[in-house]
């Protein structure tokens, strides 16, 4: 996602983990608040990258109140970016 700032407005840092960061953002195109997980590709093996893409594909078809809704996946040469439903309250 080379035009990150054109699509997302960063609101807050939600967390930092071993594989990346999670931001609270507003999608300027859909006008929705979302959680954005940003994972540097250099932190992932080829196998882990393949599994992540496969799980993202599966999650995009799920619709259950107990599962965080997956919205979109973005990718460029350096990052995998997952846009997910923002769950308020931790």
Short mmCIF file of N, CA, C and O in Angstrom, two decimals:
data_model
loop_
_atom_site.label_atom_id
_atom_site.label_comp_id
_atom_site.label_asym_id
_atom_site.label_seq_id
_atom_site.Cartn_x
_atom_site.Cartn_y
_atom_site.Cartn_z
N UNK A 1 0.87 -1.18 0.00
CA UNK A 1 0.00 0.00 0.00
C UNK A 1 0.90 1.22 0.00
O UNK A 1 1.34 1.67 1.04
N UNK A 2 1.20 1.70 -1.16
CA UNK A 2 2.13 2.81 -1.28
C UNK A 2 1.52 4.16 -0.93
O UNK A 2 2.21 5.09 -0.58
N UNK A 3 0.20 4.26 -1.01
CA UNK A 3 -0.49 5.52 -0.72
C UNK A 3 -1.20 5.45 0.64
O UNK A 3 -2.31 5.92 0.80
N UNK A 4 -0.53 4.91 1.64
CA UNK A 4 -1.08 4.68 2.98
C UNK A 4 -1.78 5.92 3.54
O UNK A 4 -2.90 5.85 4.00
N UNK A 5 -1.12 7.03 3.51
CA UNK A 5 -1.66 8.28 4.10
C UNK A 5 -2.87 8.80 3.32
O UNK A 5 -3.67 9.54 3.87
N UNK A 6 -3.00 8.43 2.07
CA UNK A 6 -4.17 8.85 1.29
C UNK A 6 -5.40 8.03 1.65
O UNK A 6 -6.53 8.48 1.51
N UNK A 7 -5.19 6.80 2.14
CA UNK A 7 -6.30 5.90 2.46
C UNK A 7 -6.64 5.93 3.95
O UNK A 7 -7.82 5.89 4.32
N UNK A 8 -5.62 6.01 4.81
CA UNK A 8 -5.86 5.90 6.25
C UNK A 8 -5.40 7.13 7.01
O UNK A 8 -4.36 7.71 6.72
N UNK A 9 -6.19 7.50 8.01
CA UNK A 9 -5.82 8.53 8.95
C UNK A 9 -5.55 7.83 10.28
O UNK A 9 -6.45 7.20 10.84
N UNK A 10 -4.32 7.90 10.78
CA UNK A 10 -3.95 7.20 12.01
C UNK A 10 -4.52 7.95 13.20
O UNK A 10 -4.33 9.16 13.34
N UNK A 11 -5.22 7.22 14.08
CA UNK A 11 -5.85 7.79 15.27
C UNK A 11 -5.08 7.47 16.55
O UNK A 11 -5.02 8.27 17.46
N UNK A 12 -4.54 6.23 16.64
CA UNK A 12 -3.89 5.82 17.88
C UNK A 12 -3.08 4.54 17.64
O UNK A 12 -3.35 3.80 16.70
N UNK A 13 -2.13 4.30 18.52
CA UNK A 13 -1.39 3.05 18.54
C UNK A 13 -2.10 2.12 19.51
O UNK A 13 -2.28 2.45 20.68
N UNK A 14 -2.55 0.96 19.02
CA UNK A 14 -3.26 0.01 19.87
C UNK A 14 -2.33 -1.03 20.49
O UNK A 14 -2.61 -1.53 21.58
N UNK A 15 -1.26 -1.38 19.80
CA UNK A 15 -0.37 -2.37 20.36
C UNK A 15 0.86 -2.61 19.51
O UNK A 15 0.88 -2.29 18.32
N UNK A 16 1.87 -3.18 20.14
CA UNK A 16 3.11 -3.55 19.47
C UNK A 16 3.41 -4.99 19.87
O UNK A 16 3.33 -5.34 21.05
N UNK A 17 3.72 -5.82 18.89
CA UNK A 17 4.02 -7.22 19.18
C UNK A 17 5.28 -7.66 18.47
O UNK A 17 6.00 -6.86 17.88
N UNK A 18 5.54 -8.94 18.53
CA UNK A 18 6.75 -9.51 17.95
C UNK A 18 6.80 -9.35 16.44
O UNK A 18 7.87 -9.27 15.85
N UNK A 19 5.63 -9.32 15.80
CA UNK A 19 5.60 -9.28 14.34
C UNK A 19 5.25 -7.93 13.75
O UNK A 19 5.35 -7.74 12.54
N UNK A 20 4.79 -6.98 14.54
CA UNK A 20 4.43 -5.69 13.97
C UNK A 20 3.66 -4.83 14.95
O UNK A 20 3.74 -5.02 16.16
N UNK A 21 2.90 -3.89 14.39
CA UNK A 21 2.12 -2.96 15.20
C UNK A 21 0.65 -3.01 14.77
O UNK A 21 0.33 -3.43 13.66
N UNK A 22 -0.22 -2.58 15.68
CA UNK A 22 -1.64 -2.45 15.39
C UNK A 22 -2.03 -1.00 15.67
O UNK A 22 -1.78 -0.48 16.75
N UNK A 23 -2.63 -0.38 14.66
CA UNK A 23 -3.04 1.01 14.76
C UNK A 23 -4.56 1.14 14.69
O UNK A 23 -5.21 0.36 14.00
N UNK A 24 -5.09 2.12 15.39
CA UNK A 24 -6.48 2.51 15.20
C UNK A 24 -6.45 3.55 14.08
O UNK A 24 -5.72 4.54 14.16
N UNK A 25 -7.23 3.31 13.02
CA UNK A 25 -7.22 4.20 11.87
C UNK A 25 -8.65 4.50 11.42
O UNK A 25 -9.59 3.80 11.80
N UNK A 26 -8.76 5.51 10.62
CA UNK A 26 -10.01 5.79 9.91
C UNK A 26 -9.72 5.62 8.43
O UNK A 26 -8.78 6.22 7.90
N UNK A 27 -10.49 4.76 7.78
CA UNK A 27 -10.36 4.55 6.35
C UNK A 27 -11.06 5.73 5.66
O UNK A 27 -12.27 5.90 5.81
N UNK A 28 -10.32 6.55 4.95
CA UNK A 28 -10.87 7.75 4.32
C UNK A 28 -11.81 7.42 3.16
O UNK A 28 -12.66 8.23 2.81
N UNK A 29 -11.68 6.23 2.60
CA UNK A 29 -12.53 5.84 1.46
C UNK A 29 -13.88 5.34 1.96
O UNK A 29 -14.92 5.74 1.45
N UNK A 30 -13.86 4.45 2.98
CA UNK A 30 -15.11 3.87 3.49
C UNK A 30 -15.69 4.66 4.66
O UNK A 30 -16.82 4.42 5.07
N UNK A 31 -14.89 5.57 5.23
CA UNK A 31 -15.27 6.37 6.39
C UNK A 31 -15.50 5.51 7.64
O UNK A 31 -16.24 5.89 8.53
N UNK A 32 -14.86 4.34 7.70
CA UNK A 32 -14.99 3.43 8.83
C UNK A 32 -13.74 3.49 9.71
O UNK A 32 -12.63 3.64 9.20
N UNK A 33 -13.93 3.33 11.02
CA UNK A 33 -12.80 3.13 11.92
C UNK A 33 -12.42 1.66 11.84
O UNK A 33 -13.28 0.79 11.76
N UNK A 34 -11.13 1.40 11.87
CA UNK A 34 -10.62 0.03 11.74
C UNK A 34 -9.39 -0.15 12.60
O UNK A 34 -8.77 0.81 13.05
N UNK A 35 -9.04 -1.41 12.81
CA UNK A 35 -7.74 -1.77 13.39
C UNK A 35 -6.87 -2.21 12.22
O UNK A 35 -7.30 -3.01 11.38
N UNK A 36 -5.68 -1.69 12.16
CA UNK A 36 -4.78 -1.99 11.06
C UNK A 36 -3.54 -2.68 11.62
O UNK A 36 -2.80 -2.10 12.41
N UNK A 37 -3.33 -3.93 11.24
CA UNK A 37 -2.15 -4.68 11.66
C UNK A 37 -1.12 -4.57 10.55
O UNK A 37 -1.38 -4.97 9.41
N UNK A 38 0.04 -4.03 10.88
CA UNK A 38 1.10 -3.81 9.90
C UNK A 38 2.26 -4.75 10.25
O UNK A 38 2.84 -4.66 11.32
N UNK A 39 2.57 -5.66 9.32
CA UNK A 39 3.57 -6.68 9.56
C UNK A 39 4.69 -6.55 8.51
O UNK A 39 4.43 -6.71 7.32
N UNK A 40 5.91 -6.25 8.94
CA UNK A 40 7.02 -6.22 7.99
C UNK A 40 7.28 -7.62 7.42
O UNK A 40 7.33 -8.60 8.17
N UNK A 41 7.40 -7.71 6.12
CA UNK A 41 7.63 -9.01 5.49
C UNK A 41 8.94 -9.65 5.92
O UNK A 41 9.04 -10.87 5.96
N UNK A 42 9.93 -8.83 6.28
CA UNK A 42 11.21 -9.41 6.68
C UNK A 42 11.14 -10.14 8.01
O UNK A 42 12.06 -10.83 8.40
N UNK A 43 10.02 -10.03 8.72
CA UNK A 43 9.81 -10.76 9.98
C UNK A 43 9.18 -12.13 9.73
O UNK A 43 9.03 -12.92 10.64
N UNK A 44 8.77 -12.39 8.48
CA UNK A 44 8.05 -13.61 8.15
C UNK A 44 8.86 -14.49 7.19
O UNK A 44 9.46 -14.00 6.24
N UNK A 45 8.81 -15.79 7.43
CA UNK A 45 9.37 -16.73 6.47
C UNK A 45 8.40 -16.83 5.29
O UNK A 45 7.25 -16.38 5.38
N UNK A 46 8.82 -17.43 4.20
CA UNK A 46 7.92 -17.63 3.06
C UNK A 46 6.72 -18.48 3.45
O UNK A 46 5.60 -18.22 3.01
N UNK A 47 6.95 -19.47 4.30
CA UNK A 47 5.85 -20.33 4.76
C UNK A 47 4.86 -19.52 5.60
O UNK A 47 3.65 -19.62 5.42
N UNK A 48 5.37 -18.71 6.54
CA UNK A 48 4.50 -17.90 7.39
C UNK A 48 3.71 -16.90 6.56
O UNK A 48 2.52 -16.65 6.82
N UNK A 49 4.34 -16.33 5.55
CA UNK A 49 3.65 -15.39 4.67
C UNK A 49 2.52 -16.08 3.91
O UNK A 49 1.41 -15.55 3.82
N UNK A 50 2.77 -17.27 3.43
CA UNK A 50 1.75 -18.04 2.73
C UNK A 50 0.59 -18.39 3.67
O UNK A 50 -0.58 -18.28 3.29
N UNK A 51 0.90 -18.80 4.89
CA UNK A 51 -0.14 -19.13 5.87
C UNK A 51 -0.97 -17.89 6.20
O UNK A 51 -2.21 -17.96 6.27
N UNK A 52 -0.32 -16.75 6.38
CA UNK A 52 -1.03 -15.51 6.70
C UNK A 52 -2.00 -15.13 5.58
O UNK A 52 -3.15 -14.77 5.84
N UNK A 53 -1.57 -15.24 4.35
CA UNK A 53 -2.45 -14.93 3.22
C UNK A 53 -3.61 -15.90 3.15
O UNK A 53 -4.75 -15.50 2.88
N UNK A 54 -3.36 -17.18 3.40
CA UNK A 54 -4.42 -18.19 3.37
C UNK A 54 -5.43 -17.94 4.49
O UNK A 54 -6.65 -17.98 4.26
N UNK A 55 -4.94 -17.67 5.71
CA UNK A 55 -5.85 -17.39 6.82
C UNK A 55 -6.66 -16.12 6.57
O UNK A 55 -7.84 -16.06 6.92
N UNK A 56 -6.06 -15.11 5.95
CA UNK A 56 -6.78 -13.88 5.63
C UNK A 56 -7.91 -14.16 4.65
O UNK A 56 -9.01 -13.62 4.77
N UNK A 57 -7.64 -15.01 3.68
CA UNK A 57 -8.66 -15.39 2.71
C UNK A 57 -9.83 -16.09 3.40
O UNK A 57 -11.00 -15.80 3.14
N UNK A 58 -9.51 -17.00 4.32
CA UNK A 58 -10.56 -17.71 5.06
C UNK A 58 -11.35 -16.75 5.93
O UNK A 58 -12.59 -16.77 5.95
N UNK A 59 -10.64 -15.87 6.65
CA UNK A 59 -11.32 -14.92 7.54
C UNK A 59 -12.24 -13.96 6.79
O UNK A 59 -13.24 -13.51 7.33
N UNK A 60 -11.91 -13.65 5.55
CA UNK A 60 -12.73 -12.72 4.78
C UNK A 60 -14.12 -13.28 4.50
O UNK A 60 -15.05 -12.54 4.19
N UNK A 61 -14.29 -14.60 4.64
CA UNK A 61 -15.57 -15.25 4.40
C UNK A 61 -16.34 -15.54 5.68
O UNK A 61 -17.47 -16.01 5.62
N UNK A 62 -15.73 -15.27 6.83
CA UNK A 62 -16.38 -15.57 8.10
C UNK A 62 -17.27 -14.42 8.53
O UNK A 62 -16.95 -13.26 8.32
N UNK A 63 -18.38 -14.77 9.16
CA UNK A 63 -19.30 -13.77 9.69
C UNK A 63 -19.93 -14.35 10.96
O UNK A 63 -20.89 -15.11 10.90
N UNK A 64 -19.33 -14.01 12.10
CA UNK A 64 -19.81 -14.52 13.38
C UNK A 64 -19.55 -13.46 14.44
O UNK A 64 -18.50 -12.82 14.44
N UNK A 65 -20.49 -13.24 15.37
CA UNK A 65 -20.33 -12.19 16.38
C UNK A 65 -19.12 -12.39 17.30
O UNK A 65 -18.65 -11.43 17.91
N UNK A 66 -18.61 -13.60 17.41
CA UNK A 66 -17.47 -13.86 18.29
C UNK A 66 -16.13 -13.81 17.57
O UNK A 66 -15.09 -14.08 18.18
N UNK A 67 -16.14 -13.48 16.29
CA UNK A 67 -14.91 -13.43 15.50
C UNK A 67 -14.74 -12.02 14.95
O UNK A 67 -15.67 -11.44 14.38
N UNK A 68 -13.55 -11.45 15.15
CA UNK A 68 -13.25 -10.13 14.60
C UNK A 68 -13.40 -10.17 13.09
O UNK A 68 -12.85 -11.06 12.43
N UNK A 69 -14.14 -9.22 12.55
CA UNK A 69 -14.36 -9.19 11.10
C UNK A 69 -13.10 -8.72 10.37
O UNK A 69 -12.49 -7.73 10.73
N UNK A 70 -12.73 -9.48 9.38
CA UNK A 70 -11.60 -9.15 8.51
C UNK A 70 -12.16 -8.33 7.35
O UNK A 70 -13.14 -8.70 6.73
N UNK A 71 -11.52 -7.19 7.06
CA UNK A 71 -12.02 -6.32 5.99
C UNK A 71 -11.21 -6.46 4.70
O UNK A 71 -11.76 -6.78 3.65
N UNK A 72 -9.90 -6.19 4.77
CA UNK A 72 -9.08 -6.18 3.57
C UNK A 72 -7.64 -6.52 3.91
O UNK A 72 -7.20 -6.34 5.03
N UNK A 73 -6.93 -6.97 2.88
CA UNK A 73 -5.49 -7.16 3.01
C UNK A 73 -4.81 -6.31 1.93
O UNK A 73 -5.29 -6.22 0.80
N UNK A 74 -3.76 -5.64 2.33
CA UNK A 74 -2.95 -4.84 1.42
C UNK A 74 -1.53 -5.39 1.49
O UNK A 74 -1.10 -5.90 2.52
N UNK A 75 -0.81 -5.23 0.40
CA UNK A 75 0.55 -5.73 0.37
C UNK A 75 1.40 -4.87 -0.55
O UNK A 75 0.95 -4.41 -1.60
N UNK A 76 2.62 -4.61 -0.12
CA UNK A 76 3.61 -4.02 -1.01
C UNK A 76 4.91 -4.79 -0.81
O UNK A 76 4.89 -5.86 -0.20
N UNK A 77 6.00 -4.29 -1.28
CA UNK A 77 7.26 -5.05 -1.19
C UNK A 77 7.73 -5.24 0.24
O UNK A 77 8.39 -6.22 0.55
N UNK A 78 7.38 -4.32 1.14
CA UNK A 78 7.91 -4.36 2.50
C UNK A 78 6.93 -4.84 3.56
O UNK A 78 7.34 -5.35 4.60
N UNK A 79 5.61 -4.66 3.33
CA UNK A 79 4.64 -4.90 4.39
C UNK A 79 3.43 -5.70 3.92
O UNK A 79 3.02 -5.60 2.77
N UNK A 80 2.85 -6.43 4.88
CA UNK A 80 1.50 -6.98 4.77
C UNK A 80 0.67 -6.15 5.74
O UNK A 80 1.06 -5.97 6.90
N UNK A 81 -0.45 -5.63 5.27
CA UNK A 81 -1.30 -4.79 6.11
C UNK A 81 -2.70 -5.39 6.12
O UNK A 81 -3.32 -5.55 5.07
N UNK A 82 -3.17 -5.72 7.33
CA UNK A 82 -4.49 -6.32 7.50
C UNK A 82 -5.43 -5.27 8.10
O UNK A 82 -5.15 -4.74 9.19
N UNK A 83 -6.53 -4.99 7.42
CA UNK A 83 -7.54 -4.08 7.97
C UNK A 83 -8.65 -4.95 8.55
O UNK A 83 -9.23 -5.80 7.88
N UNK A 84 -8.92 -4.72 9.85
CA UNK A 84 -9.90 -5.51 10.57
C UNK A 84 -10.88 -4.62 11.32
O UNK A 84 -10.60 -3.42 11.55
N UNK A 85 -11.97 -5.23 11.73
CA UNK A 85 -12.95 -4.55 12.56
C UNK A 85 -12.27 -4.03 13.83
O UNK A 85 -11.46 -4.71 14.44
N UNK A 86 -12.62 -2.81 14.22
CA UNK A 86 -12.12 -2.24 15.46
C UNK A 86 -13.06 -2.64 16.58
O UNK A 86 -14.26 -2.37 16.52
N UNK A 87 -12.51 -3.29 17.60
CA UNK A 87 -13.29 -3.69 18.77
C UNK A 87 -12.95 -2.70 19.89
O UNK A 87 -11.81 -2.65 20.33
N UNK A 88 -13.93 -1.95 20.32
CA UNK A 88 -13.71 -0.98 21.39
C UNK A 88 -13.74 -1.66 22.76
O UNK A 88 -14.42 -2.67 22.93
N UNK A 89 -12.99 -1.13 23.68
CA UNK A 89 -13.02 -1.63 25.04
C UNK A 89 -11.97 -2.66 25.36
O UNK A 89 -11.95 -3.22 26.45
N UNK A 90 -11.07 -2.93 24.43
CA UNK A 90 -9.96 -3.84 24.71
C UNK A 90 -10.26 -5.29 24.44
O UNK A 90 -11.29 -5.67 24.02
#
